[in-house]
Tab-separated table of C-alpha atoms in Angstrom:
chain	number	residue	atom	x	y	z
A	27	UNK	CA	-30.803	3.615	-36.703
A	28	UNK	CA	-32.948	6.650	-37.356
A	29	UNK	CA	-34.933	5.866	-34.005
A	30	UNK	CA	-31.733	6.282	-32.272
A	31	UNK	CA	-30.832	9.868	-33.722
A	32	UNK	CA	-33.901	10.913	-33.261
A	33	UNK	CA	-33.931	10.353	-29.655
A	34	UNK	CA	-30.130	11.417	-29.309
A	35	UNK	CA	-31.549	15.185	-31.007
A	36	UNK	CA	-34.576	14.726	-28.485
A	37	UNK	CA	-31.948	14.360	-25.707
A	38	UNK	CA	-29.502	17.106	-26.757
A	39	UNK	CA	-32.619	19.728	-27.251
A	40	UNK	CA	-33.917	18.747	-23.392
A	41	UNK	CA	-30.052	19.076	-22.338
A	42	UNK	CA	-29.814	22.693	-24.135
A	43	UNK	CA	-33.181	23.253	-22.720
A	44	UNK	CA	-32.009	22.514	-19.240
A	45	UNK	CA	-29.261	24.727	-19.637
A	46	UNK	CA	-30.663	27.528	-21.051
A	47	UNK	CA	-33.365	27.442	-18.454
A	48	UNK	CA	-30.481	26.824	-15.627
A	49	UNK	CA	-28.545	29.928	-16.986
A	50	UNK	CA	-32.096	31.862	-16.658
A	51	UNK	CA	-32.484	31.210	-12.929
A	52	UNK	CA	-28.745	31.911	-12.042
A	53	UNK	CA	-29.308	35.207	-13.698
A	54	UNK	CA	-32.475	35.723	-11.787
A	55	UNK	CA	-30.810	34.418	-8.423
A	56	UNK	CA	-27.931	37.594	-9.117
A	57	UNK	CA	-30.979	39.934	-9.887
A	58	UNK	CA	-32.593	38.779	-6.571
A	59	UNK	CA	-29.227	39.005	-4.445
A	60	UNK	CA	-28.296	42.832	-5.743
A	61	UNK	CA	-32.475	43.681	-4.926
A	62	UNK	CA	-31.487	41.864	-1.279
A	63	UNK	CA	-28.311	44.244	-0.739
A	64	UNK	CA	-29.991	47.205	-1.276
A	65	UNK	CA	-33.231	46.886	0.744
A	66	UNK	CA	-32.032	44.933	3.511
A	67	UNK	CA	-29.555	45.789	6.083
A	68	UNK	CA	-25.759	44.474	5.270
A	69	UNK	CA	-25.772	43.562	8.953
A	70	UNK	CA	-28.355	40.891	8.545
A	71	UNK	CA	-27.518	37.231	9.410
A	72	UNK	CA	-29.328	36.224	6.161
A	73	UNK	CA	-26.298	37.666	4.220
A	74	UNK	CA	-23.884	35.855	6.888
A	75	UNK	CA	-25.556	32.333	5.949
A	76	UNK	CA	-25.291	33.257	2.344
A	77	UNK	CA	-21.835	34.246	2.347
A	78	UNK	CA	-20.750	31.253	4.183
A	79	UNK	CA	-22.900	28.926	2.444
A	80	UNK	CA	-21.530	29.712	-0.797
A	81	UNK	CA	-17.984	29.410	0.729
A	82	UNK	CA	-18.805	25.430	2.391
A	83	UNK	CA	-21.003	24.939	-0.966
A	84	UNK	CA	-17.271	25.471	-2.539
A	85	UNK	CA	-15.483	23.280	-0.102
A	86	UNK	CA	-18.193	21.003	-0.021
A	87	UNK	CA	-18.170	19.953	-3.855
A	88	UNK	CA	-14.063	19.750	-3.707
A	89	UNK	CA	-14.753	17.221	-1.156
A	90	UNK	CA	-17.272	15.306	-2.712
A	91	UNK	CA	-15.106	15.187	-5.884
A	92	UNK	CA	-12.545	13.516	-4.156
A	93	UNK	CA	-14.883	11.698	-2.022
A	94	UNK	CA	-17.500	10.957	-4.163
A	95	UNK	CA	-16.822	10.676	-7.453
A	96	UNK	CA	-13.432	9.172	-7.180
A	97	UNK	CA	-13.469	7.210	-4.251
A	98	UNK	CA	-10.699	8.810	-1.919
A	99	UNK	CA	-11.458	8.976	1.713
A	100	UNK	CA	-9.735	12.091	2.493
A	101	UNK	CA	-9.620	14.087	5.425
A	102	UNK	CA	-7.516	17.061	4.749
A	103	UNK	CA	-9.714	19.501	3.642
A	104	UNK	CA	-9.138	21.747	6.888
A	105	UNK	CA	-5.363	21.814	6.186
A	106	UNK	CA	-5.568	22.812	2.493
A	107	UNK	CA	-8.067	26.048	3.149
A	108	UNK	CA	-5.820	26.919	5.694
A	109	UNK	CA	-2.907	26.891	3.258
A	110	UNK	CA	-5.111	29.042	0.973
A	111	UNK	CA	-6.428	31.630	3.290
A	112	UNK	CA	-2.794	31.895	4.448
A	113	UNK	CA	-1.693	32.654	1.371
A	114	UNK	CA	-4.130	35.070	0.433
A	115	UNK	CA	-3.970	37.283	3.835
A	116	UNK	CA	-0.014	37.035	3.130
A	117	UNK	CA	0.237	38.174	0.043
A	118	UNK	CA	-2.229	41.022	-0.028
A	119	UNK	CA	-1.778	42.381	3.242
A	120	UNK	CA	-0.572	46.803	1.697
A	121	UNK	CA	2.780	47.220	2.594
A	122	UNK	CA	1.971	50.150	4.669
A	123	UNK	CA	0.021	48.508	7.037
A	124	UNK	CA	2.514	45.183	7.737
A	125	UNK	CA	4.131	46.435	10.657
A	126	UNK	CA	0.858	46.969	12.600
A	127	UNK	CA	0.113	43.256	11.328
A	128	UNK	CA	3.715	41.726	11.912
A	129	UNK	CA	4.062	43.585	14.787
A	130	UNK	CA	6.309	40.996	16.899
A	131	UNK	CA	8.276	40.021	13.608
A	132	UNK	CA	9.636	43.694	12.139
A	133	UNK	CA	7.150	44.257	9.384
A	134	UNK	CA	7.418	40.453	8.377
A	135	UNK	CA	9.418	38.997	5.675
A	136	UNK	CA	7.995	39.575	2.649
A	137	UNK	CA	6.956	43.765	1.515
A	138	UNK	CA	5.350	43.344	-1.840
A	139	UNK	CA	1.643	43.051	-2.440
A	140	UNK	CA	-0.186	41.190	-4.918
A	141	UNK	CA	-3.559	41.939	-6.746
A	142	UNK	CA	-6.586	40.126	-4.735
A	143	UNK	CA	-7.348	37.984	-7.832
A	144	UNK	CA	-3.961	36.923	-8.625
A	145	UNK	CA	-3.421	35.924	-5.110
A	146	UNK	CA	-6.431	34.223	-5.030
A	147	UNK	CA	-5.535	32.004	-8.021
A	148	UNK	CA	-2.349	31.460	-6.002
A	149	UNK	CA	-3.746	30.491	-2.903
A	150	UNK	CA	-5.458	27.654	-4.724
A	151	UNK	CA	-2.154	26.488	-6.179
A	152	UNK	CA	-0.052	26.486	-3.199
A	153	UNK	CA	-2.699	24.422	-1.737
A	154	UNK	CA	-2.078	22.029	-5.378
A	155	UNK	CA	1.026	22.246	-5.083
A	156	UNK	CA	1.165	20.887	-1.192
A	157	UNK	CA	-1.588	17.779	-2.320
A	158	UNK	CA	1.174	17.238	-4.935
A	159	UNK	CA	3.565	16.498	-2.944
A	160	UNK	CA	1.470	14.816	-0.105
A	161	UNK	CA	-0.279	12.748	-2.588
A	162	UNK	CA	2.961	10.786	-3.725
A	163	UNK	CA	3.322	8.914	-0.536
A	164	UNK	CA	-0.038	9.526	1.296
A	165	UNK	CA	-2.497	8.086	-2.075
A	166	UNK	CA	-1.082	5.121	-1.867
A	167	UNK	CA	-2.764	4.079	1.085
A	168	UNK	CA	-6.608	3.316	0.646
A	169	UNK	CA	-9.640	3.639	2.584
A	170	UNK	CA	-8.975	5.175	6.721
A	171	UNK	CA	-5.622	5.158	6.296
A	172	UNK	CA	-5.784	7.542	3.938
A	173	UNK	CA	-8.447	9.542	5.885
A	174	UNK	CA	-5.828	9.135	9.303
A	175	UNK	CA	-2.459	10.541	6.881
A	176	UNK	CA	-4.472	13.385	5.699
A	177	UNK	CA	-6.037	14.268	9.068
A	178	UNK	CA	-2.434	13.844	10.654
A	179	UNK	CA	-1.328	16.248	7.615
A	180	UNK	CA	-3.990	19.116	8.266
A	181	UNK	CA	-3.125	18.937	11.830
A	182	UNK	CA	0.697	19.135	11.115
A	183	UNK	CA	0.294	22.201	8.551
A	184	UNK	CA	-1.967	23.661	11.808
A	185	UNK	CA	0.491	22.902	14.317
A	186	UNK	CA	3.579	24.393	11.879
A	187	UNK	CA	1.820	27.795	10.818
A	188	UNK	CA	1.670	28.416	14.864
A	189	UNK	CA	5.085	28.222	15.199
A	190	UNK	CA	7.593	31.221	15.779
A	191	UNK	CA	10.445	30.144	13.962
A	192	UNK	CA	8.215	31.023	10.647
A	193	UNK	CA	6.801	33.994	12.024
A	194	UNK	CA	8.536	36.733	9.478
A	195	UNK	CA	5.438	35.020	7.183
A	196	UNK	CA	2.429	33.645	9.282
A	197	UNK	CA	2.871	35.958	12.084
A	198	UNK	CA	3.018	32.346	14.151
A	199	UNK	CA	0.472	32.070	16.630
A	200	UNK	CA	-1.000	35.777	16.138
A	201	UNK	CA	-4.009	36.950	13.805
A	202	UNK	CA	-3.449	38.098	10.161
A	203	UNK	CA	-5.416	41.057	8.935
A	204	UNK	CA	-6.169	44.665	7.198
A	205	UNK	CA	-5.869	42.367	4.086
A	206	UNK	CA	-8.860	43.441	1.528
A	207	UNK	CA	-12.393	41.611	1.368
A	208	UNK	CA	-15.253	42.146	-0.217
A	209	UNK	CA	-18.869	42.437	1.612
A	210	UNK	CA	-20.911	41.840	-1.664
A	211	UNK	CA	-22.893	38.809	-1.463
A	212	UNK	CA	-22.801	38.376	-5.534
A	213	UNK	CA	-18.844	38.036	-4.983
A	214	UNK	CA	-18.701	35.277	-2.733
A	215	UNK	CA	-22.027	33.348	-5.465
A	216	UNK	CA	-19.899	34.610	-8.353
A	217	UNK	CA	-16.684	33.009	-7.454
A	218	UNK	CA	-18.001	29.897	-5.661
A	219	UNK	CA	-20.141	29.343	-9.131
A	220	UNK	CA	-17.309	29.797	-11.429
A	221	UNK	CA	-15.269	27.018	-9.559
A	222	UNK	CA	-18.413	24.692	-9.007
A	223	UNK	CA	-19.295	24.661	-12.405
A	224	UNK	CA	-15.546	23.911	-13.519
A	225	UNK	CA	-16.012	20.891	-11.099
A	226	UNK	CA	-19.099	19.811	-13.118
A	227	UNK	CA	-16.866	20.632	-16.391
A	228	UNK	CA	-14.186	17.876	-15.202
A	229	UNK	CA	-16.953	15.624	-13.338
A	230	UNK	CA	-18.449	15.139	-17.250
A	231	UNK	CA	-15.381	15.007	-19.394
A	232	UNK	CA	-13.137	11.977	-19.549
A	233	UNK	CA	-11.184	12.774	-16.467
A	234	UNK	CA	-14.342	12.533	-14.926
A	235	UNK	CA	-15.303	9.540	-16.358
A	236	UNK	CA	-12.283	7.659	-15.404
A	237	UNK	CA	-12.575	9.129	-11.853
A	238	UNK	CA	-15.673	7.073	-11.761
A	239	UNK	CA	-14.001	3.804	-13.401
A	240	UNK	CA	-11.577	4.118	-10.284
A	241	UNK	CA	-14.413	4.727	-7.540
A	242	UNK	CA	-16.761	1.658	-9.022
A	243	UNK	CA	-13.738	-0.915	-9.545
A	244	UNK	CA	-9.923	0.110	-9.812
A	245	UNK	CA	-8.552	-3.566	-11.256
A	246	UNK	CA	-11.505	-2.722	-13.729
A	247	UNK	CA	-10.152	0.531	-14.450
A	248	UNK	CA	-6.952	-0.135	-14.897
A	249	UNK	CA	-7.273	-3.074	-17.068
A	250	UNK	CA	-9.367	-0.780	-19.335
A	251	UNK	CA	-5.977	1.238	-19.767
A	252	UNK	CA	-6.531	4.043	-16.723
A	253	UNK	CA	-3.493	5.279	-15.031
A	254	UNK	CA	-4.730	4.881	-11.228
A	255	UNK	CA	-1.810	6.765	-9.676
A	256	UNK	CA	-2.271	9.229	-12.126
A	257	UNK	CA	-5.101	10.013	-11.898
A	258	UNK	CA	-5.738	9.868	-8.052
A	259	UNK	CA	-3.077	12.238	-8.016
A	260	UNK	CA	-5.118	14.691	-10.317
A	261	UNK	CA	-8.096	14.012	-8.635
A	262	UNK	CA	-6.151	14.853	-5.059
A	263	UNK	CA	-4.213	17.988	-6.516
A	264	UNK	CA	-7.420	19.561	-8.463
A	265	UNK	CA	-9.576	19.233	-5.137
A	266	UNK	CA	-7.209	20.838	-2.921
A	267	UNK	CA	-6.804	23.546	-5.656
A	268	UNK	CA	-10.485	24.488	-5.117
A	269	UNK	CA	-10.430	24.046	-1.424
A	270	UNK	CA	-7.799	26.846	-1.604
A	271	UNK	CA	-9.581	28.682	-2.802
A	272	UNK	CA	-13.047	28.098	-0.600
A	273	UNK	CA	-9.297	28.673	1.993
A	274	UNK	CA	-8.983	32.488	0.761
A	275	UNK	CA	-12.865	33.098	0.287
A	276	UNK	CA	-13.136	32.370	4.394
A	277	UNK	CA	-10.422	34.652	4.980
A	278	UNK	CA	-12.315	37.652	3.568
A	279	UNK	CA	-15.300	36.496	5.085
A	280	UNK	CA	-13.781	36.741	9.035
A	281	UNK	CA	-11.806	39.457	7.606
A	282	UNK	CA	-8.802	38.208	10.291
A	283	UNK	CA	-7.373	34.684	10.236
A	284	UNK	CA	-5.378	32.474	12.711
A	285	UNK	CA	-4.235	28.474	12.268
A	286	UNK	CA	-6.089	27.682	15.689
A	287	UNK	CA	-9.482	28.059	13.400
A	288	UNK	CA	-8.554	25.356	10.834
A	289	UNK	CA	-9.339	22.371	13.442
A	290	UNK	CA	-10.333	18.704	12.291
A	291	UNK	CA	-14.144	19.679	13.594
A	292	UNK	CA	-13.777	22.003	10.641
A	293	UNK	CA	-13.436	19.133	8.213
A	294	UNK	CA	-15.948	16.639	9.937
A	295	UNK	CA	-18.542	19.872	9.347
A	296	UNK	CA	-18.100	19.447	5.104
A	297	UNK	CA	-17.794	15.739	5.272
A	298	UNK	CA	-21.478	16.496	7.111
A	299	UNK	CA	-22.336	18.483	4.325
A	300	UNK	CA	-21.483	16.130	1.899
A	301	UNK	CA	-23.338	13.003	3.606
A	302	UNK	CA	-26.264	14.756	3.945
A	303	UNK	CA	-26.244	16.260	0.301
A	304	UNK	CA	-25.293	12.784	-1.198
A	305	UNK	CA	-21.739	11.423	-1.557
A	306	UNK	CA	-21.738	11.640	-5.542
A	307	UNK	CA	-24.302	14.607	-6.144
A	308	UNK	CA	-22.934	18.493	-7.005
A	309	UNK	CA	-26.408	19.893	-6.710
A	310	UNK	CA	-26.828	18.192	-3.117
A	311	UNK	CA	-23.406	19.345	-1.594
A	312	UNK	CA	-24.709	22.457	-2.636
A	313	UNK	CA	-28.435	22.580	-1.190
A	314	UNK	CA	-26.899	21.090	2.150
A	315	UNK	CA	-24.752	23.996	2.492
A	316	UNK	CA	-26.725	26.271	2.927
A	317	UNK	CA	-29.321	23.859	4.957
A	318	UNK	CA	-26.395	23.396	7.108
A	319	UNK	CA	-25.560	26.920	8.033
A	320	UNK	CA	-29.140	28.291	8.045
A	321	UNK	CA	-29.608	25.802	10.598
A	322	UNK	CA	-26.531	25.803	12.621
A	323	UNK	CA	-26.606	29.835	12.988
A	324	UNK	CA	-29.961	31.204	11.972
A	325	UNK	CA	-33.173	28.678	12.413
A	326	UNK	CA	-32.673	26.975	15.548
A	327	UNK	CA	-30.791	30.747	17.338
A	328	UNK	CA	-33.534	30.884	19.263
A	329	UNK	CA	-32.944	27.422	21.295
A	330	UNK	CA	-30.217	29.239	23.181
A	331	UNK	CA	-32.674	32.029	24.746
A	332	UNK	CA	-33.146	30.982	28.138
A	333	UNK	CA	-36.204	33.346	27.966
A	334	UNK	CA	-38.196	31.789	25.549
A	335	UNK	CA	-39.243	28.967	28.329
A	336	UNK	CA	-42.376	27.512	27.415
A	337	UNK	CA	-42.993	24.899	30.432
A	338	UNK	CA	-42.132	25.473	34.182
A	339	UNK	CA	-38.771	23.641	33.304
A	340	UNK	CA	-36.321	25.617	31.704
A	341	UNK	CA	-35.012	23.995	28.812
A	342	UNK	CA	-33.638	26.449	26.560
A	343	UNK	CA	-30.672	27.261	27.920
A	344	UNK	CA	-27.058	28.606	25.904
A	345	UNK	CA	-25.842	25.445	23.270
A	346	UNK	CA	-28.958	23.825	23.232
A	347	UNK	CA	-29.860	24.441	19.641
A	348	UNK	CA	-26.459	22.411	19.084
A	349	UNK	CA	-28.405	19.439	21.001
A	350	UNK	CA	-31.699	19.725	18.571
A	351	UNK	CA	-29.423	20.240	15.589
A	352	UNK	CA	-27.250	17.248	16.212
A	353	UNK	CA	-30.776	15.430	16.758
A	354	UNK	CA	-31.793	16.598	13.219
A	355	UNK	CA	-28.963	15.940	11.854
A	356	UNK	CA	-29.784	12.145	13.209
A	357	UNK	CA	-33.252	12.167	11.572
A	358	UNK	CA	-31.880	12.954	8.265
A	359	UNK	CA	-29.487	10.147	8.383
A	360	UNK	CA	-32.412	7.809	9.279
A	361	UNK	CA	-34.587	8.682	6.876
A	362	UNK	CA	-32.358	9.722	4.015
A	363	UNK	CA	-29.263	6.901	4.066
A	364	UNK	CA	-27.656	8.537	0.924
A	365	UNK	CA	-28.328	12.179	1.477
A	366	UNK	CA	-30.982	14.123	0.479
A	367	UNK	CA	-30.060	13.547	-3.220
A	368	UNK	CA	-28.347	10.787	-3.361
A	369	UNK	CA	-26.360	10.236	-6.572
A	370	UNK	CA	-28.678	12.320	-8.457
A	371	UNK	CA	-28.190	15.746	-9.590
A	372	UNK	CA	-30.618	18.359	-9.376
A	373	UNK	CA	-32.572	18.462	-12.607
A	374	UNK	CA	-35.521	20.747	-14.331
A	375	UNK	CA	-36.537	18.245	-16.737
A	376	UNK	CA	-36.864	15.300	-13.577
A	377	UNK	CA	-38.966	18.023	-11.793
A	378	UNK	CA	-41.437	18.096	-14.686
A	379	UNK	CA	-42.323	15.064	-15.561
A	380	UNK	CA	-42.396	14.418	-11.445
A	381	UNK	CA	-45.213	17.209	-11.649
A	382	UNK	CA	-46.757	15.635	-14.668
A	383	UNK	CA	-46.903	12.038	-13.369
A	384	UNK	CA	-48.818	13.581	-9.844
A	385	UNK	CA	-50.834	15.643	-11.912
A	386	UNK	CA	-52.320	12.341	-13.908
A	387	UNK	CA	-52.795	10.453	-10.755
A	388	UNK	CA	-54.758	13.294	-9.575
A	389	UNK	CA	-57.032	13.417	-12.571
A	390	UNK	CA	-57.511	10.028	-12.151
């Protein structure tokens, strides 16, 4: 008995540890991203793959929630950010500047404007609010017919935010803009990191746990007493809520918007993500992220300079880097069949005694 409290106090001082050393970085990761902004150029592609990877890191986790951790092969991802940059652009759009946007449509229907937060928040619940009411019919199908409905639903919600007859709202087929955004890098890290880390909040609590139950064994789960349509439900809703809001953070990030950019390829890019970060892992969603767009638009740029021939052949040509990329993307597969971290979660504690242990085999 005293063995065991002991170890339980030696496992809640490494936890408090881990966290007190986790907040330490973060902080240090802001300090290093406000040095970045003022000493490098705000035109830089490194601030481009950091904006966007915090935005996919956002989308990516949402997925893998659903995914992941409860077992719901969803496809709809695509659909619900579009409802949630939608929103956003809509409702923030000043009301002097809507007849230059809704320029085919009088000035649009609605001529009010709404704080950027507070339409934020909103942009992640009319993208609940739609996985609500999806969810009822759609979550009771299981496995890829689940991942068909909700890739028929994203392209639906594409296909009816293009249409005219709606126009006095989405401006149909045309581009939203002169809404606000923000350039900061620290903006797009702050928000994403908020809404990650209430992910991680729910992944650990009892929700969480019974999201789990239902991924492992649902006739288990529900003869221990768990709701399943319940709690897929919440699961479904509380995903899409956060992909909302990944929805609005895109917006300011292309600063215009249009439906015809909210195509399945969209969603097949964060399922990517999530494979290759490990379907199950927070910290891995996150890390491929960023692998994932400092590779697709950065690293491998210079594979489309027909220029940069090395041999008498010329190889590098415009969309190759999308050939070596895809071939990359292969290798990791291969080599890592769960993702880079698997079910595991990115911990200081593991990376110490990992040190430690090749540290002793050294000596010896």
């Amino acid at each position: 008995m005293g063995n065991t409290l002991e170890n339980n106090m030696l496992e809640n001082k490494k936890k408090r540890r881990d966290l007190l050393i986790s907040f330490g970085l973060l902080a240090l990761l802001f300090v290093v991203l406000v040095i970045l902004e003022n000493t490098i150029p705000r035109t830089s592609i490194l601030f481009t793959v950091l904006k966007k990877g915090a935005i996919y890191a956002l989308v990516a986790v949402s997925m893998n929630l659903l995914n992941g951790f409860t077992g719901l092969f969803s496809l709809g991802q695509a659909g619900f950010m579009l409802l949630g940059a939608y929103t956003y652009a809509i409702f923030t759009i000043p009301v002097e500047l809507r007849a230059q946007v809704y320029q085919y449509y009088d000035g649009g229907a609605i001529q009010f404007t709404l704080p950027v937060f507070v339409a934020m928040i909103l942009a992640g619940l009319v993208a609940a609010l739609f996985a609500y009411l999806i969810g009822l019919p759609v979550l009771q199908l299981k496995s890829d017919y689940l991942a068909i409905a909700t890739l028929g639903f994203a392209e639906i919600i594409r296909a009816i935010f293009q249409w005219d007859k709606i126009g006095m709202i989405t401006n149909g087929s045309n581009l939203l803009r002169k809404y606000p955004y923000f350039k900061s890098v620290t903006f797009y890290f702050a928000v994403s990191g908020i809404c990650i880390a209430l992910i991680v909040l729910l992944i650990n609590s009892t929700y969480g746990r019974a999201f789990k139950a239902i991924r492992d064994d649902e006739v288990a789960a529900e003869a221990m007493g768990i709701n399943l349509a319940h709690h897929k439900r919440l699961a479904f809703t509380i995903s899409s809520f956060f992909a909302g809001i990944s929805g609005a953070l895109l917006a300011m990030f292309q600063t215009t918007i249009q439906a015809s950019q909210f195509k399945s390829a969209m969603t097949y890019e964060i399922l990517l993500i999530v494979v290759i970060g490990g379907i199950g892992s927070v910290t891995g969603s996150c890390i491929s992220s960023f692998l994932f767009i400092a590779c697709s638009e950065w690293w491998l740029r210079f594979l489309d300079n027909a220029n940069l021939n090395f041999t008498s052949v010329q190889i590098l040509r415009p969309g190759f880097r999308k050939v070596v990329f895809s071939i990359v993307i292969m290798c990791i597969v291969l080599f890592y069949q769960k993702g880079i971290m698997g079910e595991k979660e990115f911990s200081l504690s593991g990376i110490v005694k990992r040190c430690k242990k090749l540290f002793s085999k050294s000596k010896k």
